[in-house]
PDB file of C-alpha atoms in Angstrom:
ATOM      1  CA  UNK A 215       0.000   0.000   0.000  1.00  0.00           C
ATOM      2  CA  UNK A 216       1.349   3.427  -0.939  1.00  0.00           C
ATOM      3  CA  UNK A 217       1.539   6.347   1.477  1.00  0.00           C
ATOM      4  CA  UNK A 218       1.121  10.034   0.723  1.00  0.00           C
ATOM      5  CA  UNK A 219       3.334  12.574   2.487  1.00  0.00           C
ATOM      6  CA  UNK A 220       3.023  16.334   2.985  1.00  0.00           C
ATOM      7  CA  UNK A 221       5.560  18.437   4.876  1.00  0.00           C
ATOM      8  CA  UNK A 222       7.351  15.174   5.727  1.00  0.00           C
ATOM      9  CA  UNK A 223       4.315  13.669   7.508  1.00  0.00           C
ATOM     10  CA  UNK A 224       2.470  10.547   6.341  1.00  0.00           C
ATOM     11  CA  UNK A 225      -1.187  11.192   5.498  1.00  0.00           C
ATOM     12  CA  UNK A 226      -3.906   8.575   5.965  1.00  0.00           C
ATOM     13  CA  UNK A 227      -7.094   9.178   3.975  1.00  0.00           C
ATOM     14  CA  UNK A 228     -10.383   7.671   5.199  1.00  0.00           C
ATOM     15  CA  UNK A 229      -8.797   6.977   8.628  1.00  0.00           C
ATOM     16  CA  UNK A 230      -9.152   8.784  11.915  1.00  0.00           C
ATOM     17  CA  UNK A 231     -12.365  10.529  10.849  1.00  0.00           C
ATOM     18  CA  UNK A 232     -11.032  11.800   7.517  1.00  0.00           C
ATOM     19  CA  UNK A 233     -13.422  11.604   4.565  1.00  0.00           C
ATOM     20  CA  UNK A 234     -12.804  12.903   1.034  1.00  0.00           C
ATOM     21  CA  UNK A 235     -15.693  13.718  -1.332  1.00  0.00           C
ATOM     22  CA  UNK A 236     -14.739  14.433  -4.959  1.00  0.00           C
ATOM     23  CA  UNK A 237     -17.014  16.875  -6.818  1.00  0.00           C
ATOM     24  CA  UNK A 238     -15.128  16.353 -10.082  1.00  0.00           C
ATOM     25  CA  UNK A 239     -11.482  15.753 -11.088  1.00  0.00           C
ATOM     26  CA  UNK A 240     -10.420  19.175  -9.806  1.00  0.00           C
ATOM     27  CA  UNK A 241     -12.528  20.063  -6.743  1.00  0.00           C
ATOM     28  CA  UNK A 242     -13.096  18.102  -3.533  1.00  0.00           C
ATOM     29  CA  UNK A 243     -14.212  18.478   0.082  1.00  0.00           C
ATOM     30  CA  UNK A 244     -12.392  16.955   3.053  1.00  0.00           C
ATOM     31  CA  UNK A 245     -14.271  16.349   6.273  1.00  0.00           C
ATOM     32  CA  UNK A 246     -11.969  16.058   9.288  1.00  0.00           C
ATOM     33  CA  UNK A 247     -13.168  16.009  12.915  1.00  0.00           C
ATOM     34  CA  UNK A 248     -16.539  17.375  11.824  1.00  0.00           C
ATOM     35  CA  UNK A 249     -15.080  20.327   9.888  1.00  0.00           C
ATOM     36  CA  UNK A 250     -15.269  20.677   6.100  1.00  0.00           C
ATOM     37  CA  UNK A 251     -12.402  21.994   4.002  1.00  0.00           C
ATOM     38  CA  UNK A 252     -12.736  22.884   0.311  1.00  0.00           C
ATOM     39  CA  UNK A 253      -9.899  21.769  -1.899  1.00  0.00           C
ATOM     40  CA  UNK A 254      -8.664  22.096  -5.454  1.00  0.00           C
ATOM     41  CA  UNK A 255      -6.095  20.102  -7.437  1.00  0.00           C
ATOM     42  CA  UNK A 256      -3.672  22.743  -8.741  1.00  0.00           C
ATOM     43  CA  UNK A 257      -1.280  20.330 -10.462  1.00  0.00           C
ATOM     44  CA  UNK A 258      -1.562  16.594 -11.101  1.00  0.00           C
ATOM     45  CA  UNK A 259       1.737  14.891 -11.923  1.00  0.00           C
ATOM     46  CA  UNK A 260       0.756  11.379 -10.903  1.00  0.00           C
ATOM     47  CA  UNK A 261       3.369   9.832 -13.215  1.00  0.00           C
ATOM     48  CA  UNK A 262       5.900  11.319 -10.741  1.00  0.00           C
ATOM     49  CA  UNK A 263       3.661  10.637  -7.723  1.00  0.00           C
ATOM     50  CA  UNK A 264       3.163  14.382  -7.100  1.00  0.00           C
ATOM     51  CA  UNK A 265       0.046  16.443  -6.470  1.00  0.00           C
ATOM     52  CA  UNK A 266      -0.216  20.156  -5.718  1.00  0.00           C
ATOM     53  CA  UNK A 267      -3.363  20.881  -3.738  1.00  0.00           C
ATOM     54  CA  UNK A 268      -4.934  24.107  -2.521  1.00  0.00           C
ATOM     55  CA  UNK A 269      -6.835  23.715   0.733  1.00  0.00           C
ATOM     56  CA  UNK A 270      -8.473  26.760   2.321  1.00  0.00           C
ATOM     57  CA  UNK A 271      -6.060  29.117   0.508  1.00  0.00           C
ATOM     58  CA  UNK A 272      -2.970  27.109   1.559  1.00  0.00           C
ATOM     59  CA  UNK A 273      -0.953  25.194  -1.034  1.00  0.00           C
ATOM     60  CA  UNK A 274       0.396  21.697  -0.273  1.00  0.00           C
ATOM     61  CA  UNK A 275       2.851  19.550  -2.230  1.00  0.00           C
ATOM     62  CA  UNK A 276       1.765  15.932  -1.762  1.00  0.00           C
ATOM     63  CA  UNK A 277       4.064  13.034  -2.708  1.00  0.00           C
ATOM     64  CA  UNK A 278       3.048   9.406  -3.077  1.00  0.00           C
ATOM     65  CA  UNK A 279       5.464   6.892  -1.577  1.00  0.00           C
ATOM     66  CA  UNK A 280       5.237   3.186  -2.281  1.00  0.00           C
ATOM     67  CA  UNK A 281       7.202   0.097  -1.269  1.00  0.00           C
ATOM     68  CA  UNK A 282       9.924   0.772  -3.858  1.00  0.00           C
ATOM     69  CA  UNK A 283      10.401   4.313  -2.480  1.00  0.00           C
ATOM     70  CA  UNK A 284      10.740   2.855   1.041  1.00  0.00           C
ATOM     71  CA  UNK A 285      13.388   0.374  -0.162  1.00  0.00           C
ATOM     72  CA  UNK A 286      15.356   3.091  -1.962  1.00  0.00           C
ATOM     73  CA  UNK A 287      15.245   5.284   1.175  1.00  0.00           C
ATOM     74  CA  UNK A 288      16.329   2.409   3.450  1.00  0.00           C
ATOM     75  CA  UNK A 289      19.375   1.885   1.220  1.00  0.00           C
ATOM     76  CA  UNK A 290      20.185   5.616   1.410  1.00  0.00           C
ATOM     77  CA  UNK A 291      19.848   6.003  -2.341  1.00  0.00           C
ATOM     78  CA  UNK A 292      17.214   8.764  -2.128  1.00  0.00           C
ATOM     79  CA  UNK A 293      19.693  11.445  -1.096  1.00  0.00           C
ATOM     80  CA  UNK A 294      21.170  13.603  -3.883  1.00  0.00           C
ATOM     81  CA  UNK A 295      24.942  13.444  -4.265  1.00  0.00           C
ATOM     82  CA  UNK A 296      26.632  16.634  -3.188  1.00  0.00           C
ATOM     83  CA  UNK A 297      29.661  17.823  -5.073  1.00  0.00           C
ATOM     84  CA  UNK A 298      32.698  18.695  -2.961  1.00  0.00           C
ATOM     85  CA  UNK A 299      33.978  22.129  -3.967  1.00  0.00           C
ATOM     86  CA  UNK A 300      37.659  22.566  -4.829  1.00  0.00           C
ATOM     87  CA  UNK A 301      37.882  25.958  -6.553  1.00  0.00           C
ATOM     88  CA  UNK A 302      35.662  28.748  -7.774  1.00  0.00           C
ATOM     89  CA  UNK A 303      36.918  30.287 -10.997  1.00  0.00           C
ATOM     90  CA  UNK A 304      35.559  33.357 -12.737  1.00  0.00           C
ATOM     91  CA  UNK A 305      32.948  32.303 -15.315  1.00  0.00           C
ATOM     92  CA  UNK A 306      33.564  35.567 -17.207  1.00  0.00           C
ATOM     93  CA  UNK A 307      35.884  38.558 -17.048  1.00  0.00           C
ATOM     94  CA  UNK A 308      34.724  41.243 -14.643  1.00  0.00           C
ATOM     95  CA  UNK A 309      35.237  43.220 -11.473  1.00  0.00           C
ATOM     96  CA  UNK A 310      34.704  41.798  -7.982  1.00  0.00           C
ATOM     97  CA  UNK A 311      32.061  43.900  -6.226  1.00  0.00           C
ATOM     98  CA  UNK A 312      31.939  42.052  -2.902  1.00  0.00           C
ATOM     99  CA  UNK A 313      32.974  38.809  -1.227  1.00  0.00           C
ATOM    100  CA  UNK A 314      30.241  37.155   0.865  1.00  0.00           C
ATOM    101  CA  UNK A 315      32.376  34.529   2.651  1.00  0.00           C
ATOM    102  CA  UNK A 316      35.353  34.389   5.012  1.00  0.00           C
ATOM    103  CA  UNK A 317      38.207  31.905   5.374  1.00  0.00           C
ATOM    104  CA  UNK A 318      37.109  28.892   7.420  1.00  0.00           C
ATOM    105  CA  UNK A 319      33.410  29.299   6.603  1.00  0.00           C
ATOM    106  CA  UNK A 320      31.455  26.122   5.798  1.00  0.00           C
ATOM    107  CA  UNK A 321      29.565  26.423   2.502  1.00  0.00           C
ATOM    108  CA  UNK A 322      26.353  24.663   1.453  1.00  0.00           C
ATOM    109  CA  UNK A 323      24.725  24.422  -1.985  1.00  0.00           C
ATOM    110  CA  UNK A 324      23.203  27.763  -3.006  1.00  0.00           C
ATOM    111  CA  UNK A 325      25.166  29.927  -0.556  1.00  0.00           C
ATOM    112  CA  UNK A 326      26.256  33.241  -2.136  1.00  0.00           C
ATOM    113  CA  UNK A 327      30.053  33.404  -2.503  1.00  0.00           C
ATOM    114  CA  UNK A 328      30.783  36.701  -4.220  1.00  0.00           C
ATOM    115  CA  UNK A 329      29.373  39.305  -6.562  1.00  0.00           C
ATOM    116  CA  UNK A 330      31.054  39.833  -9.919  1.00  0.00           C
ATOM    117  CA  UNK A 331      30.219  42.763 -12.209  1.00  0.00           C
ATOM    118  CA  UNK A 332      30.418  42.003 -15.920  1.00  0.00           C
ATOM    119  CA  UNK A 333      29.109  44.242 -18.696  1.00  0.00           C
ATOM    120  CA  UNK A 334      27.435  46.554 -16.119  1.00  0.00           C
ATOM    121  CA  UNK A 335      25.486  43.653 -14.597  1.00  0.00           C
ATOM    122  CA  UNK A 336      26.017  42.302 -11.095  1.00  0.00           C
ATOM    123  CA  UNK A 337      26.178  38.506 -10.949  1.00  0.00           C
ATOM    124  CA  UNK A 338      25.971  36.726  -7.601  1.00  0.00           C
ATOM    125  CA  UNK A 339      28.051  33.554  -7.815  1.00  0.00           C
ATOM    126  CA  UNK A 340      26.562  30.803  -5.633  1.00  0.00           C
ATOM    127  CA  UNK A 341      28.015  27.524  -4.377  1.00  0.00           C
ATOM    128  CA  UNK A 342      27.250  24.498  -6.537  1.00  0.00           C
ATOM    129  CA  UNK A 343      28.491  22.101  -3.844  1.00  0.00           C
ATOM    130  CA  UNK A 344      29.768  21.951  -0.281  1.00  0.00           C
ATOM    131  CA  UNK A 345      33.105  22.802   1.271  1.00  0.00           C
ATOM    132  CA  UNK A 346      35.065  25.038   3.621  1.00  0.00           C
ATOM    133  CA  UNK A 347      36.674  28.269   2.384  1.00  0.00           C
ATOM    134  CA  UNK A 348      40.468  27.839   2.425  1.00  0.00           C
ATOM    135  CA  UNK A 349      41.710  30.862   0.442  1.00  0.00           C
ATOM    136  CA  UNK A 350      40.006  33.963  -0.934  1.00  0.00           C
ATOM    137  CA  UNK A 351      42.204  34.922  -3.884  1.00  0.00           C
ATOM    138  CA  UNK A 352      40.516  38.253  -4.700  1.00  0.00           C
ATOM    139  CA  UNK A 353      39.448  41.462  -3.003  1.00  0.00           C
ATOM    140  CA  UNK A 354      36.596  43.841  -3.785  1.00  0.00           C
ATOM    141  CA  UNK A 355      37.400  46.040  -6.822  1.00  0.00           C
ATOM    142  CA  UNK A 356      39.856  43.453  -8.274  1.00  0.00           C
ATOM    143  CA  UNK A 357      39.504  42.882 -12.017  1.00  0.00           C
ATOM    144  CA  UNK A 358      39.585  39.198 -13.001  1.00  0.00           C
ATOM    145  CA  UNK A 359      39.923  37.332 -16.281  1.00  0.00           C
ATOM    146  CA  UNK A 360      37.687  34.453 -17.307  1.00  0.00           C
ATOM    147  CA  UNK A 361      38.952  31.315 -15.553  1.00  0.00           C
ATOM    148  CA  UNK A 362      40.818  33.289 -12.901  1.00  0.00           C
ATOM    149  CA  UNK A 363      40.883  31.737  -9.417  1.00  0.00           C
ATOM    150  CA  UNK A 364      38.458  33.459  -7.037  1.00  0.00           C
ATOM    151  CA  UNK A 365      38.106  31.120  -4.043  1.00  0.00           C
ATOM    152  CA  UNK A 366      39.773  27.858  -3.038  1.00  0.00           C
ATOM    153  CA  UNK A 367      38.079  25.291  -0.778  1.00  0.00           C
ATOM    154  CA  UNK A 368      39.347  22.553   1.566  1.00  0.00           C
TER     155      UNK A 368
END
């Protein structure tokens, strides 16, 4: 039997006083502990086991999990691989506007590292992996060439 999860919690339909009444393929009513909640299917991607529902003006991402998903999770294969950072090089020539990290700082995916101005546009360079800042090779106002070393990681 497959489970549905929302916000990391397993949901059990038609248990514990929960009843779902479908009006059509888009609209439904949930009765829970005597209260009725109107709902709408915003997005139906059942081939991926995903539903986006709107319930009383709140949007929920619902994911279906089956026995295969449980096996994959128990083997630890459901976690994305994180790339270990080694160096950040300039993707284009430009001028360093600001550096957002310090030596010794632990970096996670998506953390801003520095701002580089190129062709009058400010580009925030973000981490594409994890690591610890070892060396900051540039200072604000430095001009760098494409491929120039900006930051080195441990």
